[in-house]
Coordinates of C-alpha atoms in Angstrom, one line a residue:
X774 CA -0.5 0.1 0.1
X775 CA 2.7 2.3 0.7
X776 CA 4.8 1.3 -2.3
X777 CA 2.5 2.1 -4.4
X778 CA 1.2 5.5 -2.3
X779 CA 4.5 6.3 -3.3
X780 CA 4.2 5.1 -7.2
X781 CA 1.3 7.9 -7.3
X782 CA 3.4 10.8 -5.5
X783 CA 5.9 10.3 -8.1
X784 CA 3.7 10.1 -10.8
X785 CA 2.4 13.7 -10.1
X786 CA 5.6 14.6 -10.0
X787 CA 6.3 17.8 -12.8
X788 CA 8.6 16.6 -15.8
X789 CA 11.8 17.2 -15.5
X790 CA 13.1 20.1 -17.1
X791 CA 16.0 18.1 -20.4
X792 CA 19.3 19.8 -20.5
X793 CA 20.1 20.9 -23.8
X794 CA 23.4 22.7 -25.8
X795 CA 23.0 26.6 -25.5
X796 CA 25.5 26.7 -28.3
X797 CA 23.2 24.6 -30.9
X798 CA 20.0 26.3 -29.5
X799 CA 21.6 29.6 -30.5
X800 CA 23.1 28.0 -34.3
X801 CA 19.6 26.8 -34.9
X802 CA 18.5 30.7 -34.4
X803 CA 20.6 32.0 -36.5
X804 CA 19.4 29.9 -39.2
X805 CA 15.7 30.3 -38.8
X806 CA 16.1 34.1 -39.3
X807 CA 18.6 33.7 -42.1
X808 CA 15.4 31.5 -43.2
X809 CA 12.9 33.8 -42.5
X810 CA 14.6 36.7 -44.2
X811 CA 14.0 35.3 -47.4
X812 CA 18.0 36.4 -48.7
X813 CA 21.6 37.3 -47.8
X814 CA 22.0 39.3 -44.3
X815 CA 24.7 42.0 -43.0
X816 CA 26.7 40.8 -40.1
X817 CA 24.9 43.7 -38.1
X818 CA 21.4 42.6 -38.9
X819 CA 21.8 39.5 -38.4
X820 CA 23.1 39.9 -35.0
X821 CA 20.6 42.3 -34.0
X822 CA 18.0 38.9 -35.0
X823 CA 19.4 36.6 -32.7
X824 CA 20.5 39.2 -30.3
X825 CA 23.9 38.3 -30.2
X826 CA 26.5 40.5 -30.4
X827 CA 28.4 40.1 -33.7
X828 CA 31.8 39.3 -31.7
X829 CA 29.9 36.6 -30.4
X830 CA 28.4 35.8 -33.5
X831 CA 31.4 35.3 -35.7
X832 CA 32.7 32.1 -34.4
X833 CA 28.6 30.2 -35.3
X834 CA 29.4 31.6 -38.4
X835 CA 32.8 30.2 -38.7
X836 CA 31.6 26.6 -37.9
X837 CA 28.9 27.2 -39.7
X838 CA 30.3 27.7 -43.2
X839 CA 32.4 24.7 -42.4
X840 CA 29.5 22.5 -42.5
X841 CA 27.8 24.6 -45.4
X842 CA 24.7 25.5 -43.4
X843 CA 26.0 28.6 -44.1
X844 CA 27.9 30.2 -47.0
X845 CA 29.5 34.2 -47.6
X846 CA 28.7 36.3 -50.6
X847 CA 31.6 38.0 -52.9
X848 CA 30.2 40.8 -51.1
X849 CA 30.4 40.1 -47.2
X850 CA 26.7 38.7 -47.0
X851 CA 25.6 35.7 -45.1
X852 CA 23.1 33.0 -46.2
X853 CA 21.8 29.7 -45.6
X854 CA 24.5 27.3 -47.4
X855 CA 24.0 24.1 -49.9
X856 CA 24.2 21.9 -47.2
X857 CA 20.9 23.2 -45.1
X858 CA 19.1 23.1 -48.9
X859 CA 20.0 19.8 -48.7
X860 CA 18.5 18.9 -44.9
X861 CA 15.6 21.2 -46.1
X862 CA 14.4 18.9 -49.2
X863 CA 14.8 15.3 -47.2
X864 CA 12.6 16.9 -44.8
X865 CA 10.1 18.1 -47.4
X866 CA 10.2 14.5 -49.4
X867 CA 10.1 12.4 -46.2
X868 CA 6.5 14.5 -45.2
X869 CA 2.8 14.0 -47.1
X870 CA 0.3 16.1 -46.8
X871 CA -3.1 13.4 -46.3
X872 CA -0.6 11.3 -43.7
X873 CA 0.3 14.4 -41.8
X874 CA -3.0 16.1 -41.7
X875 CA -4.7 13.0 -40.9
X876 CA -2.3 12.1 -37.8
X877 CA -3.5 15.9 -36.3
X878 CA -7.2 16.5 -37.6
X879 CA -8.2 14.6 -34.0
X880 CA -6.9 17.3 -31.9
X881 CA -8.8 20.0 -34.7
X882 CA -11.8 18.3 -34.0
X883 CA -11.5 18.3 -30.2
X884 CA -10.7 22.1 -30.2
X885 CA -13.9 22.9 -32.1
X886 CA -15.8 20.2 -30.8
X887 CA -17.4 19.9 -34.6
X888 CA -17.3 17.4 -37.7
X889 CA -13.9 17.9 -39.7
X890 CA -13.4 16.2 -42.8
X891 CA -10.8 16.2 -45.4
X892 CA -11.1 16.5 -48.8
X893 CA -8.9 15.5 -51.9
X894 CA -9.1 16.3 -55.7
X895 CA -9.7 13.2 -57.5
X896 CA -11.1 11.5 -60.8
X897 CA -14.8 12.6 -60.1
X898 CA -13.9 16.2 -58.5
X899 CA -13.6 17.6 -55.0
X900 CA -13.7 13.5 -52.8
X901 CA -13.7 12.9 -49.5
X902 CA -11.3 11.1 -47.3
X903 CA -11.5 11.7 -44.0
X904 CA -13.9 12.5 -41.8
X905 CA -13.6 12.7 -38.4
X906 CA -16.7 13.0 -35.9
X907 CA -17.2 14.7 -32.3
X908 CA -20.5 15.3 -30.1
X909 CA -22.2 17.9 -32.4
X910 CA -23.6 15.5 -34.8
X911 CA -25.4 16.6 -38.2
X912 CA -28.1 15.3 -40.2
X913 CA -25.5 15.9 -43.9
X914 CA -24.0 13.1 -45.8
X915 CA -20.3 13.2 -45.0
X916 CA -18.4 10.2 -45.4
X917 CA -15.6 9.3 -46.7
X918 CA -15.9 8.4 -50.6
X919 CA -18.4 11.0 -50.8
X920 CA -18.0 14.3 -52.2
X921 CA -18.8 18.4 -52.4
X922 CA -20.0 19.8 -55.6
X923 CA -18.2 22.5 -56.9
X924 CA -20.8 25.0 -57.4
X925 CA -23.1 24.6 -54.4
X926 CA -20.4 24.2 -51.5
X927 CA -17.3 26.1 -49.6
X928 CA -15.4 23.2 -50.2
X929 CA -16.2 23.2 -53.8
X930 CA -15.3 27.1 -54.6
X931 CA -12.2 26.6 -52.8
X932 CA -10.8 24.0 -55.2
X933 CA -12.3 26.0 -57.6
X934 CA -10.5 29.5 -56.5
X935 CA -6.8 27.4 -56.3
X936 CA -6.8 24.5 -58.6
X937 CA -6.1 25.4 -62.5
X938 CA -9.0 26.2 -64.5
X939 CA -8.4 23.3 -66.5
X940 CA -9.0 21.0 -63.7
X941 CA -12.3 22.2 -62.1
X942 CA -13.9 23.8 -65.5
X943 CA -15.4 20.1 -66.9
X944 CA -16.7 19.4 -63.7
X945 CA -18.5 22.8 -63.2
X946 CA -19.9 22.5 -67.0
X947 CA -20.3 18.7 -66.1
X948 CA -22.5 19.9 -63.2
X949 CA -24.3 23.0 -64.4
X950 CA -25.8 20.5 -67.2
X951 CA -27.2 17.5 -64.5
X952 CA -28.3 20.4 -62.7
X953 CA -30.8 22.2 -65.6
X954 CA -31.6 18.8 -67.2
X955 CA -33.2 18.0 -63.3
X956 CA -34.9 21.4 -63.8
X957 CA -35.4 23.4 -66.7
X958 CA -36.2 26.3 -64.8
X959 CA -33.8 26.0 -62.8
X960 CA -31.2 29.2 -62.9
X961 CA -27.7 29.5 -62.1
X962 CA -25.6 33.0 -61.7
X963 CA -22.3 32.3 -62.8
X964 CA -21.1 35.5 -63.1
X965 CA -22.1 35.6 -59.3
X966 CA -20.6 32.7 -58.9
X967 CA -17.1 33.5 -60.5
X968 CA -16.9 36.9 -58.5
X969 CA -17.3 34.5 -55.3
X970 CA -14.8 32.5 -56.5
X971 CA -12.7 35.2 -56.5
X972 CA -13.3 36.3 -53.5
X973 CA -12.3 33.0 -51.9
X974 CA -8.7 33.2 -53.6
X975 CA -8.4 36.4 -52.2
X976 CA -9.0 36.1 -48.9
X977 CA -7.5 31.8 -48.7
X978 CA -10.6 30.3 -47.5
X979 CA -14.7 30.2 -47.3
X980 CA -17.5 29.7 -45.3
X981 CA -21.3 28.5 -46.2
X982 CA -23.8 29.1 -43.8
X983 CA -27.3 26.7 -44.5
X984 CA -26.4 25.9 -47.8
X985 CA -26.9 23.4 -49.7
X986 CA -28.3 21.8 -46.7
X987 CA -30.2 24.4 -44.0
X988 CA -29.2 24.5 -40.7
X989 CA -25.8 23.0 -41.3
X990 CA -23.0 25.4 -41.6
X991 CA -19.0 25.3 -42.2
X992 CA -15.3 26.9 -42.6
X993 CA -12.7 25.5 -45.1
X994 CA -9.5 26.2 -46.0
X995 CA -6.9 24.5 -48.1
X996 CA -3.2 22.8 -47.1
X997 CA -0.3 23.7 -49.3
X998 CA 3.2 21.8 -49.8
X999 CA 6.3 24.0 -50.9
X1000 CA 5.1 24.8 -54.2
X1001 CA 2.0 26.4 -53.2
X1002 CA -0.1 24.2 -55.0
X1003 CA -3.2 23.0 -53.0
X1004 CA -3.0 19.5 -51.6
X1005 CA -6.5 19.3 -49.9
X1006 CA -8.9 21.1 -48.0
X1007 CA -9.9 20.8 -43.9
X1008 CA -13.8 21.9 -44.0
X1009 CA -14.8 21.7 -40.2
X1010 CA -18.6 21.4 -40.7
X1011 CA -22.0 22.0 -37.5
X1012 CA -25.4 22.9 -36.2
X1013 CA -25.7 26.1 -37.8
X1014 CA -26.6 27.7 -34.2
X1015 CA -23.3 26.2 -33.0
X1016 CA -20.4 27.4 -35.3
X1017 CA -19.9 31.1 -35.6
X1018 CA -18.6 31.7 -39.2
X1019 CA -17.0 35.6 -38.5
X1020 CA -13.3 36.3 -39.5
X1021 CA -12.4 36.3 -35.2
X1022 CA -14.5 33.2 -34.1
X1023 CA -12.9 30.6 -31.9
X1024 CA -14.1 27.8 -35.1
X1025 CA -12.5 30.2 -38.0
X1026 CA -9.5 30.9 -35.9
X1027 CA -8.9 27.5 -35.1
X1028 CA -8.9 26.2 -38.7
X1029 CA -6.7 28.7 -40.2
X1030 CA -4.0 27.9 -37.4
X1031 CA -4.3 24.2 -38.4
X1032 CA -4.3 24.7 -42.6
X1033 CA -1.7 27.2 -41.9
X1034 CA 0.5 25.3 -39.3
X1035 CA 0.8 22.3 -41.7
X1036 CA 1.1 24.1 -44.8
X1037 CA 4.1 26.0 -43.1
X1038 CA 5.8 22.5 -42.1
X1039 CA 5.0 21.0 -45.7
X1040 CA 7.4 24.0 -47.1
X1041 CA 4.6 26.5 -48.1
X1042 CA 5.4 30.0 -47.5
X1043 CA 2.6 32.3 -48.0
X1044 CA 2.6 35.5 -50.1
X1045 CA -0.3 37.7 -49.4
X1046 CA -3.9 36.5 -48.7
X1047 CA -3.7 33.2 -50.2
X1048 CA -1.7 30.2 -51.5
X1049 CA -0.2 29.7 -55.0
X1050 CA -2.1 28.4 -58.0
X1051 CA -2.1 26.7 -61.3
X1052 CA -4.3 29.7 -62.9
X1053 CA -3.4 32.3 -65.1
X1054 CA -1.7 35.1 -63.6
X1055 CA 0.5 33.0 -61.6
X1056 CA 0.9 32.8 -57.6
X1057 CA -1.0 35.3 -55.3

């Protein structure tokens, strides 16, 4: 009994902080500053970025140059070296957007207490590949193997916004033809739809309220890799009365934090407010 009590007390003790090597942490800060700078830096600027005196910084740069992690230009500026590139490429080759999203999706579902769906572009359009349900169940046919229409859902508009037009346009025309044949009186405002897609492209994410299913609303955002290509969509779905879709709401912030963090881990570097696309006009 006494022994068991002692084990419980031991388990309750806070984990002991592990000691690291301070010089390696400083070297890491130097490399991070160079990566964030986006180009070669003066010694003075680099020292300021890592909060180390230039005289103390110089020995680190000597060692990092010997390792080919850092190189010095003819004008005396410092930038990332060829081995830093090799390390970065090795990291990117080892990561897969779908696999990483699957590993992390539960945390987003638990934080929002809502359903989360992962969707990729497949032979039949925007195809759901994984669904994580939480307490707030909804009456919607969202299941792995199903899909999202491009012309009537937030996730569909997201794919149209960030995939090449040649990829999505045939699916859009097929959806419109099917809906028109089912009801010849059906009128689709294509100009309004194109404007809506342009807004999605500009801000980088999308929402829908009570459409296409009354009482169900959602927010979605893309996962992009180091090439700027959209690899999949993350959609958080819930009952309209339980999901606040204002830009600063907890659900929207959690969704965007999740997708931006995962995209960054995949090597994506955001330029402006939206991912790069394969559409005319290049990266946005």
